[in-house]
C-alpha angles and dihedrals in degrees: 000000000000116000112235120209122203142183107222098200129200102281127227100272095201126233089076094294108164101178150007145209122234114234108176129333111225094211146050144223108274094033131121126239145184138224107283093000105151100242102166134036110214136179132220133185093265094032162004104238132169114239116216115221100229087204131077118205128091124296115272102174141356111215104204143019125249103271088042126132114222122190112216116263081041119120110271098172143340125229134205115199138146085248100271107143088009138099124261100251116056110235132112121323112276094120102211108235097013115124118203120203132234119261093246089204094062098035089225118173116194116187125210113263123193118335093313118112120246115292121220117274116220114322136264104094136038146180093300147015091268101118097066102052089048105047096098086041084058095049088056090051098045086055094054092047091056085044086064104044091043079055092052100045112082109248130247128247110299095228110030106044091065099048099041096066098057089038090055086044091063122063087176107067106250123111109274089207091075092063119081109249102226105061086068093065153302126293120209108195127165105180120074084201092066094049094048089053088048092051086051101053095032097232109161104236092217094058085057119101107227123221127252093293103050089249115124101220126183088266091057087040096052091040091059078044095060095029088058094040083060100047089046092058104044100083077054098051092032102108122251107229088057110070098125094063086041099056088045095044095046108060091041087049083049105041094039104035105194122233121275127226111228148167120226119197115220121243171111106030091357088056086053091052095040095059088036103059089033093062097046084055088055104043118017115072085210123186123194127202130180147204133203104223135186107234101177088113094057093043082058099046084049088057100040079060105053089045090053104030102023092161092060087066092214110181127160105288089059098055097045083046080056081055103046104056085051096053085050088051093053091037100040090164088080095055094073140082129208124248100207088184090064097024091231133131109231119212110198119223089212146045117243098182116206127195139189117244139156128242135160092276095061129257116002136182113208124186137226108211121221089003086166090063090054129107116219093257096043086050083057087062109051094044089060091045099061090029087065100042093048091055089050094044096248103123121134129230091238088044083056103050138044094064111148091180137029131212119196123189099189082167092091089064084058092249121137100206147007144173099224127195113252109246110233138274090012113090091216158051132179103200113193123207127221110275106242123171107259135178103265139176100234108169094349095303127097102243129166109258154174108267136174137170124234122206117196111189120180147168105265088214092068096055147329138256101278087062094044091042085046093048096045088040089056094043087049090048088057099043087055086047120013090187084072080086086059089084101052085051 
């Protein structure tokens, strides 16, 4: 039987994605693979997501290292097979009839272009069930594969490698190897190469700096490998008939590290943010104006709720989220964007609400879809959800875009105010201080309350101030007395 040979090229990843970013392979040349078997991690700027190969054969050729940027269309890897699973003609890989599906997480369409089949849209499902009876399968091979690159890298020195990480790790004097490693903080770390080379040159994995996007990659991981190897051997290089200037220069060295020159590639989600601000200031004359509040009443209804419905799990944020779909509802003109292709403001019949959250790829903005059809307790829900995803990494490209307003609730970094940058193509942003006890009138008396700023920054081409003021006078009406919804109900 003739042996076929096919480029299986980076395949289009939906919601305008245009490249990606290899983390780890998870196979090697030589091996043998299945239809649909996840054989790449890759990372976009929306996500880290695992490509299926949909060719089964061994592995000819891999196209790029680990760190590398693919655009789509690029080849990702070849594979040799006797044409099971493959077209009849060898090529790249655009196998004629056969349908993908869409990945049902994310909601990517991807239409058909030229004469090619539909490629794949970002990964997570193919053709068949084939991922999930191979997953283990994929593990073992992923740990084989680091075997064999551990194998093929040339090994460090055998004594000072061990005992440097966990010296650079401790500025008291006492010897760091005797701390547990976890309580110092948390490692994200994707590839299990990484973590098998870490294991073989017994770098400790919290003592290594990660890269823009939180994730410890075998750069990071070889750069903690030759900073420790110095600082091993320089007791050994420091000259002897200086000891004096030794003993004075080390413990300042150790208890004030200087400052390091670096240079920090940008990607993933900072590319994303990067492109994204950069663009609003660009583009959007945006204007902000604020408002101090009492929100005693709110902190009150917060707390009426948990007491009554303790398993909808209602806090603040839902509740401003609450507000805020009503204030868009009765504002609909911040609830556009401008197509300056078309010159045309566009009102959006839904809210898609977008908040700020933190994850270990820096800042995200995930999205809670029809927002506007959503009870308080189901917004709850949601919130937590992606709150949660987002803080394990698990966040989908369609869970990060599609947003038509943003709430951003700064308070929780202990700020009061702030002028944010609209993030495009959105017109709008409520920001929400944090809530602090502060002298306030309240029926003609001072009294200590519950006060928090609001920061209402627009696009100054979708309305005027008389709109914006109108919008962040209603959501402060609401804050000061949440049963002013009441009437809208």
């Amino acid at each position: 039987m003739s042996t076929s040979t096919l480029v299986f090229r980076l395949p289009d990843l939906g919601e305008g994605l245009t490249e990606a970013e290899i983390v780890a392979w998870h196979v090697s040349v030589g091996d043998t693979v299945g239809v649909d078997q996840e054989v790449v991690t890759v990372e976009t700027a929306k996500a880290a997501v695992d490509v299926p190969c949909p060719y089964a054969g061994a592995v000819a050729e891999l196209h790029a290292e680990p760190g590398t940027v693919l655009a789509v269309g690029q080849p990702l890897i070849t594979i040799a097979g006797d044409g099971a699973g493959m077209p009849s003609a060898g090529g790249d890989a655009h196998p004629a009839g056969e349908q993908y599906r869409t990945e049902e997480r994310a909601g990517a369409q991807v239409p058909e272009t030229g004469e090619d089949a539909p490629e794949r849209p970002l990964i997570g499902y193919g053709a068949g069930d084939g991922p999930a009876r191979r997953r283990t399968g994929g593990r073992r091979r992923a740990a084989a594969a680091a075997a064999a690159l551990a194998a093929a890298t040339p090994p460090a020195p055998a004594a000072p490698a061990p005992a440097a990480a966990p010296a650079a790790a401790s500025s008291n004097g006492h010897a760091a190897a005797a701390e547990p490693a976890a309580p110092r903080r948390a490692v994200r770390v994707i590839s299990p190469l990484v973590r098998k080379l870490a294991a073989d040159w017994g770098v400790d994995l919290t003592t290594v700096r990660p890269g823009p996007t939180g994730v410890i990659r075998r750069a990071d991981l070889e750069a903690a490998r030759a900073g420790a190897s110095s600082a091993a051997a320089a007791p050994v290089e420091a000259p002897a008939a200086a000891p004096v200037a030794a003993s004075t220069a080390a413990p300042a060295t150790a208890a004030r590290p200087g400052l390091t020159a670096e240079r920090l590639p940008i990607q993933g989600v900072q590319r994303l943010m990067v492109e994204r601000l950069t663009t609003s200031r660009r583009e959007i004359p945006d204007a902000t104006t604020w408002v101090d509040v009492d929100a005693t009443r709110l902190v009150k209804a917060k707390d009426r709720l948990r007491t009554v419905r303790p398993e909808a799990g209602i806090g603040i944020l839902p509740l401003l989220a609450r507000i805020t779909v009503a204030g868009l509802t009765a504002y609909p003109a911040l609830n556009s964007s401008v197509d300056l292709d078309k010159g045309e403001i566009v009102r959006h019949g839904e809210v898609n609400l977008g908040f700020a959250a933190q994850s270990p790829r820096g800042l995200v903005v995930p999205v809670v879809h029809g927002a506007h059809t959503m009870t308080t307790a189901e917004l709850a829900k949601a919130l937590r959800t992606l709150t949660e995803k987002a803080r394990e990494g698990r966040l989908t490209p369609a869970e990060l875009t599609g947003g038509t307003f943003t709430l951003n609730n700064y308070g929780v970094f202990g700020v009061d105010g702030s002028t944010p940058i609209i993030n495009h193509p959105e017109a709008a942003m409520l920001g929400v201080g944090r809530i602090v006890d502060k002298p306030w009138v309240h029926k003609g008396r001072v009294k200590a309350r519950k006060v928090t700023q609001l920061s209402f920054t627009f696009d100054h081409r979708v309305c005027d101030g008389g709109t914006a003021g109108g919008f962040l006078r209603f959501v402060a009406d609401c804050v000061e007395d949440p049963s002013v919804l009441l009437s809208d109900l």
